[in-house]
PDB file of N, CA and C in Angstrom:
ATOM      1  N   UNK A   1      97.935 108.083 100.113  1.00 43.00           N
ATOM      2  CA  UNK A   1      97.354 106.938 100.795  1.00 43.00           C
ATOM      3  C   UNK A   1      98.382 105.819 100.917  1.00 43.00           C
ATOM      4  N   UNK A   2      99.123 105.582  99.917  1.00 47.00           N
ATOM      5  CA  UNK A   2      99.995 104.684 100.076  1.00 47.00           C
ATOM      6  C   UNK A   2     100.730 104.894 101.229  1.00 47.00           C
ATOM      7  N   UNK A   3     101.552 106.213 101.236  1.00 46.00           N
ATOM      8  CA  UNK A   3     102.906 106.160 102.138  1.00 46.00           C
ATOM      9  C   UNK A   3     101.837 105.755 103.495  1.00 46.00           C
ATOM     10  N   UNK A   4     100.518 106.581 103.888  1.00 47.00           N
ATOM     11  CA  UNK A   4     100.293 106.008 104.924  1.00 47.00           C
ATOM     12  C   UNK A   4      99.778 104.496 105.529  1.00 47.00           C
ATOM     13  N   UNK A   5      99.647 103.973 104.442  1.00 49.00           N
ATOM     14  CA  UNK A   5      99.323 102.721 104.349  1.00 49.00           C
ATOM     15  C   UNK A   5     100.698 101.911 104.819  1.00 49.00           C
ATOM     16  N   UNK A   6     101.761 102.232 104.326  1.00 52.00           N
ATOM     17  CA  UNK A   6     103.312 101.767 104.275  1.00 52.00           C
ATOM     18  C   UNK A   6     103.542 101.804 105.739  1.00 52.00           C
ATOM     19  N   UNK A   7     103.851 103.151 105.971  1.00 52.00           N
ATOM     20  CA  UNK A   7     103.531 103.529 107.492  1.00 52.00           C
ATOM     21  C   UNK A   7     103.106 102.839 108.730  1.00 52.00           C
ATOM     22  N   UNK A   8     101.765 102.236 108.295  1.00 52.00           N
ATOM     23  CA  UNK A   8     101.212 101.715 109.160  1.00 52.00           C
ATOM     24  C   UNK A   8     101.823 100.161 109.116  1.00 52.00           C
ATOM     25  N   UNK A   9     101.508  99.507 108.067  1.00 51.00           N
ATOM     26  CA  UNK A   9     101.952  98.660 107.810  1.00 51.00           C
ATOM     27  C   UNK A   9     103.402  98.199 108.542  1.00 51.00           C
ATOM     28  N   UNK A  10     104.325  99.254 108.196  1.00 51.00           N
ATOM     29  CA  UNK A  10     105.753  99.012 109.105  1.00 51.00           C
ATOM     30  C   UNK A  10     105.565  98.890 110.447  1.00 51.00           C
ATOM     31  N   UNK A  11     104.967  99.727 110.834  1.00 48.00           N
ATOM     32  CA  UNK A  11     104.670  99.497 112.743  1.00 48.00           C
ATOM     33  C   UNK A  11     103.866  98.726 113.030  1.00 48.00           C
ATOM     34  N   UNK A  12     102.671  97.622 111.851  1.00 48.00           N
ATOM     35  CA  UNK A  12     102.307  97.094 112.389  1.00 48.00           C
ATOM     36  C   UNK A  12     102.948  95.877 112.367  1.00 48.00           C
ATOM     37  N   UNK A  13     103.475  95.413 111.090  1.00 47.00           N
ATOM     38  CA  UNK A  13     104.146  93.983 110.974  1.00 47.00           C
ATOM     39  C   UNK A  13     105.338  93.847 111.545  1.00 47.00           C
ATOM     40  N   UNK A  14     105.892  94.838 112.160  1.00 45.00           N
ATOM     41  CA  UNK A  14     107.001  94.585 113.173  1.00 45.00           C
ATOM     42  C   UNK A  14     106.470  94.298 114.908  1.00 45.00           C
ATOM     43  N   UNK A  15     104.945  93.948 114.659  1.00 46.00           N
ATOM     44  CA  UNK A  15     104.676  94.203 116.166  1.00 46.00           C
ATOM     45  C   UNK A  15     104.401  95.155 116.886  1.00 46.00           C
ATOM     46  N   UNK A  16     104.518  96.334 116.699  1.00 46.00           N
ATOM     47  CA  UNK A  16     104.253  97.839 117.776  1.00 46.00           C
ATOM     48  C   UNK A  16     102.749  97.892 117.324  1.00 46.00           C
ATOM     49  N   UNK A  17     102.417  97.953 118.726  1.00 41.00           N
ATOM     50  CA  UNK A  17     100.536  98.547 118.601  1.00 41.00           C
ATOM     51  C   UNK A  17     100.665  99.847 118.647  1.00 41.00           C
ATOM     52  N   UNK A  18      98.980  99.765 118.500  1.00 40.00           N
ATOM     53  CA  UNK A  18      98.657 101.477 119.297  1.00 40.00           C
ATOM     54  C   UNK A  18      98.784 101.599 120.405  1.00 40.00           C
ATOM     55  N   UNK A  19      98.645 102.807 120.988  1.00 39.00           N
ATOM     56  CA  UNK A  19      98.105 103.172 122.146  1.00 39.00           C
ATOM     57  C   UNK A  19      97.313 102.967 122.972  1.00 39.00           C
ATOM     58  N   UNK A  20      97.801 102.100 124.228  1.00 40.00           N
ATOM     59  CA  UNK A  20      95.776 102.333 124.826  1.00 40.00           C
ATOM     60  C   UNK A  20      95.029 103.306 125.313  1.00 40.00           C
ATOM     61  N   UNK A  21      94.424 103.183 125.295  1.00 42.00           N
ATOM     62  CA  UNK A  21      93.301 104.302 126.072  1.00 42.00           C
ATOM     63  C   UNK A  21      93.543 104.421 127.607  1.00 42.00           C
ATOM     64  N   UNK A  22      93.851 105.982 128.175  1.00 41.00           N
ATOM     65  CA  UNK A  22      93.835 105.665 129.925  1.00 41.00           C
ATOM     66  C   UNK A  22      92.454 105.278 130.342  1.00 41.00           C
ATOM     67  N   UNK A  23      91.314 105.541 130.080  1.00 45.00           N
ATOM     68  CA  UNK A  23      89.910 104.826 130.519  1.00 45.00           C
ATOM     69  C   UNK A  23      88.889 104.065 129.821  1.00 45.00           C
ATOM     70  N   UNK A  24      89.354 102.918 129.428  1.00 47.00           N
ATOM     71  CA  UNK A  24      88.577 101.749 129.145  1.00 47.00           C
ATOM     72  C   UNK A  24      87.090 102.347 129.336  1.00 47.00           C
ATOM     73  N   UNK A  25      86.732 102.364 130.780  1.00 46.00           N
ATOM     74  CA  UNK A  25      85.067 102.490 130.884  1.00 46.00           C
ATOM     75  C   UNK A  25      84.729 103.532 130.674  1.00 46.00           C
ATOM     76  N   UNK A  26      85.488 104.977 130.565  1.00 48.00           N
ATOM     77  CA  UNK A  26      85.155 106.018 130.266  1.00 48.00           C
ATOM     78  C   UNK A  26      84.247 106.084 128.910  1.00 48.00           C
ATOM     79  N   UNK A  27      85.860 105.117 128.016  1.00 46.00           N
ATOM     80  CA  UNK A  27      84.880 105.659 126.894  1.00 46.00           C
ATOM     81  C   UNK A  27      84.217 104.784 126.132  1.00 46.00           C
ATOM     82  N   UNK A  28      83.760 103.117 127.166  1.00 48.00           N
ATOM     83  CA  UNK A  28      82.735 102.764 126.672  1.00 48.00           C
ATOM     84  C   UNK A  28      81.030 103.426 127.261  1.00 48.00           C
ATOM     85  N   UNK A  29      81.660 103.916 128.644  1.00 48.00           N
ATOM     86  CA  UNK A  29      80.113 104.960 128.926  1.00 48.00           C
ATOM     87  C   UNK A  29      79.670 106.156 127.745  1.00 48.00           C
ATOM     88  N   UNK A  30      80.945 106.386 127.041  1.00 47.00           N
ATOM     89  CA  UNK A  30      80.585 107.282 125.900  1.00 47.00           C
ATOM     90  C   UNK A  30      79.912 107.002 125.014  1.00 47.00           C
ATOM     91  N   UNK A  31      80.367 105.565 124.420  1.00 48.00           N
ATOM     92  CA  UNK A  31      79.709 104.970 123.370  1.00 48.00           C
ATOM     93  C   UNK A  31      77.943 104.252 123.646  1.00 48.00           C
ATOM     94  N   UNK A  32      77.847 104.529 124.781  1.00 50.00           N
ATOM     95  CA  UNK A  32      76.478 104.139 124.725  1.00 50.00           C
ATOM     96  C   UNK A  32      75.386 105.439 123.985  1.00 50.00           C
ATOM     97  N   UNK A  33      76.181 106.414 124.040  1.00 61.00           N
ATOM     98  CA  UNK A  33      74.594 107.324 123.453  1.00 61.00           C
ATOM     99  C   UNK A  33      75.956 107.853 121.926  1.00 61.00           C
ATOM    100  N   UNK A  34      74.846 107.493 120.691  1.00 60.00           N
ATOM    101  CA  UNK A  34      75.499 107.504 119.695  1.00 60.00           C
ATOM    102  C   UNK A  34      76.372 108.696 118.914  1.00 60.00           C
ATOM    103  N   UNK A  35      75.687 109.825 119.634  1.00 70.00           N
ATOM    104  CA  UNK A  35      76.110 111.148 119.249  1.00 70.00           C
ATOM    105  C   UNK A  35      77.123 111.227 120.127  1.00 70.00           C
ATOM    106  N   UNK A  36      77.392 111.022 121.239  1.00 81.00           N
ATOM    107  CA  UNK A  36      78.540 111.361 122.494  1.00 81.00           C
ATOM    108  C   UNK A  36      80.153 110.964 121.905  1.00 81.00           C
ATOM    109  N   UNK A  37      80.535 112.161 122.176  1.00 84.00           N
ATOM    110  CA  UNK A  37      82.037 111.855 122.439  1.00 84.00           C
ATOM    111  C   UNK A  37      82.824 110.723 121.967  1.00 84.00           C
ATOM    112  N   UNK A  38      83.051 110.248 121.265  1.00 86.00           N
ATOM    113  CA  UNK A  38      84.082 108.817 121.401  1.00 86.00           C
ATOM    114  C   UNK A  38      83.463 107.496 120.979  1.00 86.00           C
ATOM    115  N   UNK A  39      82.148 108.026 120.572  1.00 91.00           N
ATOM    116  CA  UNK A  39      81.222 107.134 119.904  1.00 91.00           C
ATOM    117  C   UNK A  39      81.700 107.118 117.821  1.00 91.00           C
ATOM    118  N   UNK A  40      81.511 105.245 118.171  1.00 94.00           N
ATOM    119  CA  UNK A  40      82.387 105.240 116.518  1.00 94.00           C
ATOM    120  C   UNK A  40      81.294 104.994 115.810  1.00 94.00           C
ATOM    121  N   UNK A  41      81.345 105.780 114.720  1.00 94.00           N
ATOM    122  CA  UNK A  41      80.520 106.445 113.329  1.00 94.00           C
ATOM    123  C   UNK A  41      80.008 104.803 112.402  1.00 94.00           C
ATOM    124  N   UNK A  42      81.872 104.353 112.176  1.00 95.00           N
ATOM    125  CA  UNK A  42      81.890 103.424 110.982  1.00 95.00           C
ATOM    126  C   UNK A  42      82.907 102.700 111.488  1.00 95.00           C
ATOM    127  N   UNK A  43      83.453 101.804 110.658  1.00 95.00           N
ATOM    128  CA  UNK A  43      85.137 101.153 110.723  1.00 95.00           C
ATOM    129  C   UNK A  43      84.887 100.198 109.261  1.00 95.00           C
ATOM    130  N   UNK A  44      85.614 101.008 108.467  1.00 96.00           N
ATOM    131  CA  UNK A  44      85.523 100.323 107.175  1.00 96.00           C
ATOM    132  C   UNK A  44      86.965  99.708 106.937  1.00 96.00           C
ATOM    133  N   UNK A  45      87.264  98.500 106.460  1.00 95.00           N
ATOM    134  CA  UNK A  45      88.562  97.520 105.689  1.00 95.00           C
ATOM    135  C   UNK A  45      89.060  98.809 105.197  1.00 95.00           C
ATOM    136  N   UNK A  46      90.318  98.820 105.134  1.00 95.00           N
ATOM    137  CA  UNK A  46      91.147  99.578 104.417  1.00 95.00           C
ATOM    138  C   UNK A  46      92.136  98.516 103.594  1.00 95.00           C
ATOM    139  N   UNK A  47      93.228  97.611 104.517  1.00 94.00           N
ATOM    140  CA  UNK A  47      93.796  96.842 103.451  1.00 94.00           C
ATOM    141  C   UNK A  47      94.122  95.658 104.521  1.00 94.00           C
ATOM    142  N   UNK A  48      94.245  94.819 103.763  1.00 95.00           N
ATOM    143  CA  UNK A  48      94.534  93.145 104.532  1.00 95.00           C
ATOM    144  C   UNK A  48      95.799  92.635 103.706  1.00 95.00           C
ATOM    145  N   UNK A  49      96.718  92.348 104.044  1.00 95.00           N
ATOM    146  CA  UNK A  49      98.052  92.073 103.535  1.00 95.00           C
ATOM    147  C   UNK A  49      98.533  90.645 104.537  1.00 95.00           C
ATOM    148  N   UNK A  50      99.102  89.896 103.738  1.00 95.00           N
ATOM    149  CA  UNK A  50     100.040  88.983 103.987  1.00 95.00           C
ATOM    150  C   UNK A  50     101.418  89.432 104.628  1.00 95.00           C
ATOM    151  N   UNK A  51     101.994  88.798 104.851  1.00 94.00           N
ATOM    152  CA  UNK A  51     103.587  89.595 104.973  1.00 94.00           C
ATOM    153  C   UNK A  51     104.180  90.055 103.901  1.00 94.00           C
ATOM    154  N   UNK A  52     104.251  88.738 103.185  1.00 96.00           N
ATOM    155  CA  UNK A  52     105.032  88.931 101.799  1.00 96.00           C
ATOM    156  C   UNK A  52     104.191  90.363 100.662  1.00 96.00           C
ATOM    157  N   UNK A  53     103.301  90.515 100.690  1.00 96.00           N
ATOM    158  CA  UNK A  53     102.679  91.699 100.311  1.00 96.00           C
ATOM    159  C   UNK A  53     103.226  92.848 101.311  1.00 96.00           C
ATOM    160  N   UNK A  54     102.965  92.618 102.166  1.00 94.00           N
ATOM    161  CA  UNK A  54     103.916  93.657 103.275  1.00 94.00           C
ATOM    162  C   UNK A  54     104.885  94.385 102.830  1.00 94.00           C
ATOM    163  N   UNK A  55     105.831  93.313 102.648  1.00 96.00           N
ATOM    164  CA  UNK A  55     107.113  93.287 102.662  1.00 96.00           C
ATOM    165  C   UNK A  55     107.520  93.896 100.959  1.00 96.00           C
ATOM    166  N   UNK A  56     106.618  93.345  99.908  1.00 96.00           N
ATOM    167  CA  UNK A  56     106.764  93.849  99.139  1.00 96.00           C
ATOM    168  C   UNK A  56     106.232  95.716  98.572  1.00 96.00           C
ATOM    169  N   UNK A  57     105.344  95.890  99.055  1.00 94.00           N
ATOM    170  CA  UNK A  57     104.862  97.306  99.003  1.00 94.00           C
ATOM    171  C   UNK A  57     105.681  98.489  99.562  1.00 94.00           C
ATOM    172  N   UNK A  58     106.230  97.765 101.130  1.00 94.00           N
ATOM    173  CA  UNK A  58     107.284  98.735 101.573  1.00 94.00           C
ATOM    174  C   UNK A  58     108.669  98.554 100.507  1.00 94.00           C
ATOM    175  N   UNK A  59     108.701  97.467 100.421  1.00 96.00           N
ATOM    176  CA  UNK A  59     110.178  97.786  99.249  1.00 96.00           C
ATOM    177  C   UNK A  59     109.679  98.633  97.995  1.00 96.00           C
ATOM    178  N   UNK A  60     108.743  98.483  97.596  1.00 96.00           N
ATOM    179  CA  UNK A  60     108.728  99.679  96.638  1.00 96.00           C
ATOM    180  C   UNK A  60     108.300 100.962  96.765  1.00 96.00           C
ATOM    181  N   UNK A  61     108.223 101.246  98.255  1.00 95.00           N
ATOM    182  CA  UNK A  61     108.068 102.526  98.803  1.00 95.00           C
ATOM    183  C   UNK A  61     109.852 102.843  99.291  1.00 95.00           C
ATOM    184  N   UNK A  62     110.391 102.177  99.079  1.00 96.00           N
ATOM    185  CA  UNK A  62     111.898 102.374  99.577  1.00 96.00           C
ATOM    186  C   UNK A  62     112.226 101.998 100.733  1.00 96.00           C
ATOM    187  N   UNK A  63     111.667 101.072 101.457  1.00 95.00           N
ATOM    188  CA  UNK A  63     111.683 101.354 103.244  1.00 95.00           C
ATOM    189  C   UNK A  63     112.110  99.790 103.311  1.00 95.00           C
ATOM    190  N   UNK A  64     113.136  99.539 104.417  1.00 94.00           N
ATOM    191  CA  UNK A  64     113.498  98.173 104.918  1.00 94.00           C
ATOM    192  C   UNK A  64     112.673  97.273 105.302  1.00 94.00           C
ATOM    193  N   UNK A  65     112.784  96.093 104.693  1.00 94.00           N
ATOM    194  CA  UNK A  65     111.526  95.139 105.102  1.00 94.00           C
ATOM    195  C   UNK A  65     112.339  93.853 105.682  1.00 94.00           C
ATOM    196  N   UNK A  66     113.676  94.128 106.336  1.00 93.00           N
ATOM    197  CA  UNK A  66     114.186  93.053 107.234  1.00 93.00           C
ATOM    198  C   UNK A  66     113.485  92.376 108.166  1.00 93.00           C
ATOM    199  N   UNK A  67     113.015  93.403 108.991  1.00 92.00           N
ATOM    200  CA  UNK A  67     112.149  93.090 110.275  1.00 92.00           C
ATOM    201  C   UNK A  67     110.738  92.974 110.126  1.00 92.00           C
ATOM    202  N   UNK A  68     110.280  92.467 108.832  1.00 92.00           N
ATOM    203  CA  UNK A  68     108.863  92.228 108.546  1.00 92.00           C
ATOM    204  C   UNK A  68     108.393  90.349 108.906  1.00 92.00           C
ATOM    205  N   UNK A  69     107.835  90.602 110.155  1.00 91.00           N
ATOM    206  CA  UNK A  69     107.253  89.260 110.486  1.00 91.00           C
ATOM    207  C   UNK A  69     105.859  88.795 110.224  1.00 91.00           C
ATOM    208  N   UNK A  70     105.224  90.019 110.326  1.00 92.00           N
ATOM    209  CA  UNK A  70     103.790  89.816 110.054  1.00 92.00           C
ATOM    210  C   UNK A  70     103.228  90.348 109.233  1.00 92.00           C
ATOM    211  N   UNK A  71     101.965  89.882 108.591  1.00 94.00           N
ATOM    212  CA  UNK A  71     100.995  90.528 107.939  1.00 94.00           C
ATOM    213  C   UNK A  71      99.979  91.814 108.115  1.00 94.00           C
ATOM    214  N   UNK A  72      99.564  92.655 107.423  1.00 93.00           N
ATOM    215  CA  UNK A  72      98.832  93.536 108.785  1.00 93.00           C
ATOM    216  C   UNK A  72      97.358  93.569 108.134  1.00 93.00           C
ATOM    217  N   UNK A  73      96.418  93.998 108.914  1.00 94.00           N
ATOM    218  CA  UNK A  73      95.274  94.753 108.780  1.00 94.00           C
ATOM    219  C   UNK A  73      94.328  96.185 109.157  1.00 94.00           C
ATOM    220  N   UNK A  74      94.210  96.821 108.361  1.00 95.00           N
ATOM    221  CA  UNK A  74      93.594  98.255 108.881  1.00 95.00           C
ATOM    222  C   UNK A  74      92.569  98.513 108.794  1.00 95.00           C
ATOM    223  N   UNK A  75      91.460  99.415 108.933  1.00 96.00           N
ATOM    224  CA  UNK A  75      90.806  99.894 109.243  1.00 96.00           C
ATOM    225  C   UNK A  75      90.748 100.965 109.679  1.00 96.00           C
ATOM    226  N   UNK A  76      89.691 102.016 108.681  1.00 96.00           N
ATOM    227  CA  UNK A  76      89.774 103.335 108.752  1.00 96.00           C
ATOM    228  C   UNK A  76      87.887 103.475 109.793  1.00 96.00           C
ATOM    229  N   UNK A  77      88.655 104.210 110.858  1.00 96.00           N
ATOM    230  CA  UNK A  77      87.400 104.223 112.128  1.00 96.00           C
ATOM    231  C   UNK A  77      86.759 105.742 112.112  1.00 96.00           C
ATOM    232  N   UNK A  78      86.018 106.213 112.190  1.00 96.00           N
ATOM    233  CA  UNK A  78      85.825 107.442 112.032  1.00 96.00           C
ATOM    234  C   UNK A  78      84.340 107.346 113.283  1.00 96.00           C
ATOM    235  N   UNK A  79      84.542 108.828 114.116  1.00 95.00           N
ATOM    236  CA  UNK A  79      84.480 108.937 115.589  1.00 95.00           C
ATOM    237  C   UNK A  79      84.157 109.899 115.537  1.00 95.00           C
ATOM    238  N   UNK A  80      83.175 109.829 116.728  1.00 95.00           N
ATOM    239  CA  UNK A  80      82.814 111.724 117.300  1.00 95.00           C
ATOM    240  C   UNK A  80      83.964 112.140 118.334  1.00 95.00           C
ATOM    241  N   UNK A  81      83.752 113.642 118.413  1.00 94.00           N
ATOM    242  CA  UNK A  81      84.824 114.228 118.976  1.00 94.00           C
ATOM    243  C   UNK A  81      84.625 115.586 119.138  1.00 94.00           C
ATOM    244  N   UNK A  82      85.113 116.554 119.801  1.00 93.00           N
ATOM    245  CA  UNK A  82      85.137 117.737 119.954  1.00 93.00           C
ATOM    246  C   UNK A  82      86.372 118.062 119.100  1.00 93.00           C
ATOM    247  N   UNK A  83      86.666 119.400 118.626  1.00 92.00           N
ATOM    248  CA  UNK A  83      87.514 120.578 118.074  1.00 92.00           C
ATOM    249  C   UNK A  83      87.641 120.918 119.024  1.00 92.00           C
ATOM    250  N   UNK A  84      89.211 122.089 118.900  1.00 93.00           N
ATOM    251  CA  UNK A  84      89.827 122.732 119.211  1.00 93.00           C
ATOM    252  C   UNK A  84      88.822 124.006 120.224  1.00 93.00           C
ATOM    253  N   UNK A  85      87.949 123.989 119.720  1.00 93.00           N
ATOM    254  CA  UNK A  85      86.916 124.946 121.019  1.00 93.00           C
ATOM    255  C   UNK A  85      86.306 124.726 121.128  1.00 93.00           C
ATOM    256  N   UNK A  86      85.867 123.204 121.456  1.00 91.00           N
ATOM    257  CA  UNK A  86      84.811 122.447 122.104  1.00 91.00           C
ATOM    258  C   UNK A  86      83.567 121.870 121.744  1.00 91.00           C
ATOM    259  N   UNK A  87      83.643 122.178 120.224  1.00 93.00           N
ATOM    260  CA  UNK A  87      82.320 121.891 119.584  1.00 93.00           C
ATOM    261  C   UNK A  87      82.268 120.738 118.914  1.00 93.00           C
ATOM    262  N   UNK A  88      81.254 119.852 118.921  1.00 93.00           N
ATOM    263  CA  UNK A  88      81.179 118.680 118.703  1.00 93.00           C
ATOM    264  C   UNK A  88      81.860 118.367 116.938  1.00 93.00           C
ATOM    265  N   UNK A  89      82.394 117.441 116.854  1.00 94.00           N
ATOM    266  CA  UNK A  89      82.899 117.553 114.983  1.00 94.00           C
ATOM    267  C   UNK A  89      83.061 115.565 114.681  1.00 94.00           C
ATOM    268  N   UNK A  90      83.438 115.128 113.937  1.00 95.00           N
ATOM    269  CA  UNK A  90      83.539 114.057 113.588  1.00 95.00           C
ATOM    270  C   UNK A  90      85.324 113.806 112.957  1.00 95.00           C
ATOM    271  N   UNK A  91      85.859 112.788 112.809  1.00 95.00           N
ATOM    272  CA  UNK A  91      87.549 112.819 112.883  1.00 95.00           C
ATOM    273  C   UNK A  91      87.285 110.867 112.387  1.00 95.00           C
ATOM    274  N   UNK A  92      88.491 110.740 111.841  1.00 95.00           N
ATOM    275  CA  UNK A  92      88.901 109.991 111.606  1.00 95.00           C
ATOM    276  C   UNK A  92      90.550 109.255 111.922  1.00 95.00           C
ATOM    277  N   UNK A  93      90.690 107.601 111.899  1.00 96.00           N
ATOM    278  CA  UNK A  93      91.907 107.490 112.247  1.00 96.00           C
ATOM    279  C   UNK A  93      92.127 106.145 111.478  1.00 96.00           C
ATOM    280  N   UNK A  94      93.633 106.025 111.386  1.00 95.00           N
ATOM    281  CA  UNK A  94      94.071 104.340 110.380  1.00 95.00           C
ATOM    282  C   UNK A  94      94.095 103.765 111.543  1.00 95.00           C
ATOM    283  N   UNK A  95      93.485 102.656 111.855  1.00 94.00           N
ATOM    284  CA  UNK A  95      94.127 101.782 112.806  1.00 94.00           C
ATOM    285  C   UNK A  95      94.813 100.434 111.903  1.00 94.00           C
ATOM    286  N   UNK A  96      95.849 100.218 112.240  1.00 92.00           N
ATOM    287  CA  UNK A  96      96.812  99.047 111.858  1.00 92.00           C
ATOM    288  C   UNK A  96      97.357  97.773 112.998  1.00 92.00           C
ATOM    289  N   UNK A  97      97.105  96.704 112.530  1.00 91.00           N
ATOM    290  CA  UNK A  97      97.165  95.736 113.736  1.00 91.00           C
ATOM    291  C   UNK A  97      97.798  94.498 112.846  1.00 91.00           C
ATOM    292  N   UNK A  98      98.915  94.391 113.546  1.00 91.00           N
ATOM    293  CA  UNK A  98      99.360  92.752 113.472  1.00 91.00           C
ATOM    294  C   UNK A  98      98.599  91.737 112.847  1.00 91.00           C
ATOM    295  N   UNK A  99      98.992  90.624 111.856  1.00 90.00           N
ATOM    296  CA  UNK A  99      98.212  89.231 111.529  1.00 90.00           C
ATOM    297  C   UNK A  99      98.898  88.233 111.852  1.00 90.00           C
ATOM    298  N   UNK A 100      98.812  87.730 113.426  1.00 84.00           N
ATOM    299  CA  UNK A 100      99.542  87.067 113.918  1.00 84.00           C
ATOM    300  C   UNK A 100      98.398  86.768 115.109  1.00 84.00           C
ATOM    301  N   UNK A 101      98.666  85.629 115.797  1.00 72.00           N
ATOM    302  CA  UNK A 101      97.739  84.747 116.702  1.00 72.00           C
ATOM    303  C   UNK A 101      98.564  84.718 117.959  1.00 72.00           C
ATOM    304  N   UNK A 102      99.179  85.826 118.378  1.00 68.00           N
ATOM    305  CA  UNK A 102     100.126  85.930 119.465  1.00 68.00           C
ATOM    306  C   UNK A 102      98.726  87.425 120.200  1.00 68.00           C
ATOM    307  N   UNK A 103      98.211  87.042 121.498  1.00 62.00           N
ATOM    308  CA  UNK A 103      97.252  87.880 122.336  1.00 62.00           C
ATOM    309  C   UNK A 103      98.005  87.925 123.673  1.00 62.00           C
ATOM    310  N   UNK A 104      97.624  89.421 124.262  1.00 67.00           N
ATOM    311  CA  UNK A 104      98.535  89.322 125.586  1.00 67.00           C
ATOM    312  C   UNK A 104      97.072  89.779 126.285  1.00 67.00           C
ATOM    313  N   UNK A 105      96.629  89.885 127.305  1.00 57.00           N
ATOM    314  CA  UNK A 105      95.831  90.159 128.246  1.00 57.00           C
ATOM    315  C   UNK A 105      96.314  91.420 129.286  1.00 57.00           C
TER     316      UNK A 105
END
């Protein structure tokens, strides 16, 4: 849990997001019926860090904390989804995001 915590943490307090989604409305039409596709389960706190906590956790994971500007926050989201042959299953993911008051549109 840590290293992935570290992980995240590095890509997030340097600024790099996730990914977006190619269809926004797709998969909020999903999320309207609760069982469907792409519909989210939960989103529980995982960890809330300062920088300097940041910065310190990755140094004792061994990893460079030069380029640590921000603080991060995660959240573990867990989602419906199909498997590998189409059958409905449930999945989980870390999301990690910047603690910084910088928004782009």
């Amino acid at each position: 849990m840590l290293t992935l915590v570290c992980a995240a943490a590095a890509l997030a307090a340097t600024g790099c997001g996730a990914p977006q989604s190619s269809s926004p409305s797709a998969a909020l039409a999903d999320q309207q019926q609760p069982s469907a596709r792409g519909a989210v389960v939960s989103s529980t706190p995982v960890v809330d860090l300062n920088a300097k906590e940041v910065a310190d956790r990755l140094a004792k994971a061994g990893i460079g904390t030069a380029q640590i500007r921000y603080g991060v926050r995660a959240h573990r989201i867990v989602y419906r989804t199909v498997d590998i042959t189409g059958r409905p299953t449930t999945a989980s993911e870390l999301v990690a995001m910047p603690k910084n008051d910088e928004r782009e549109l």
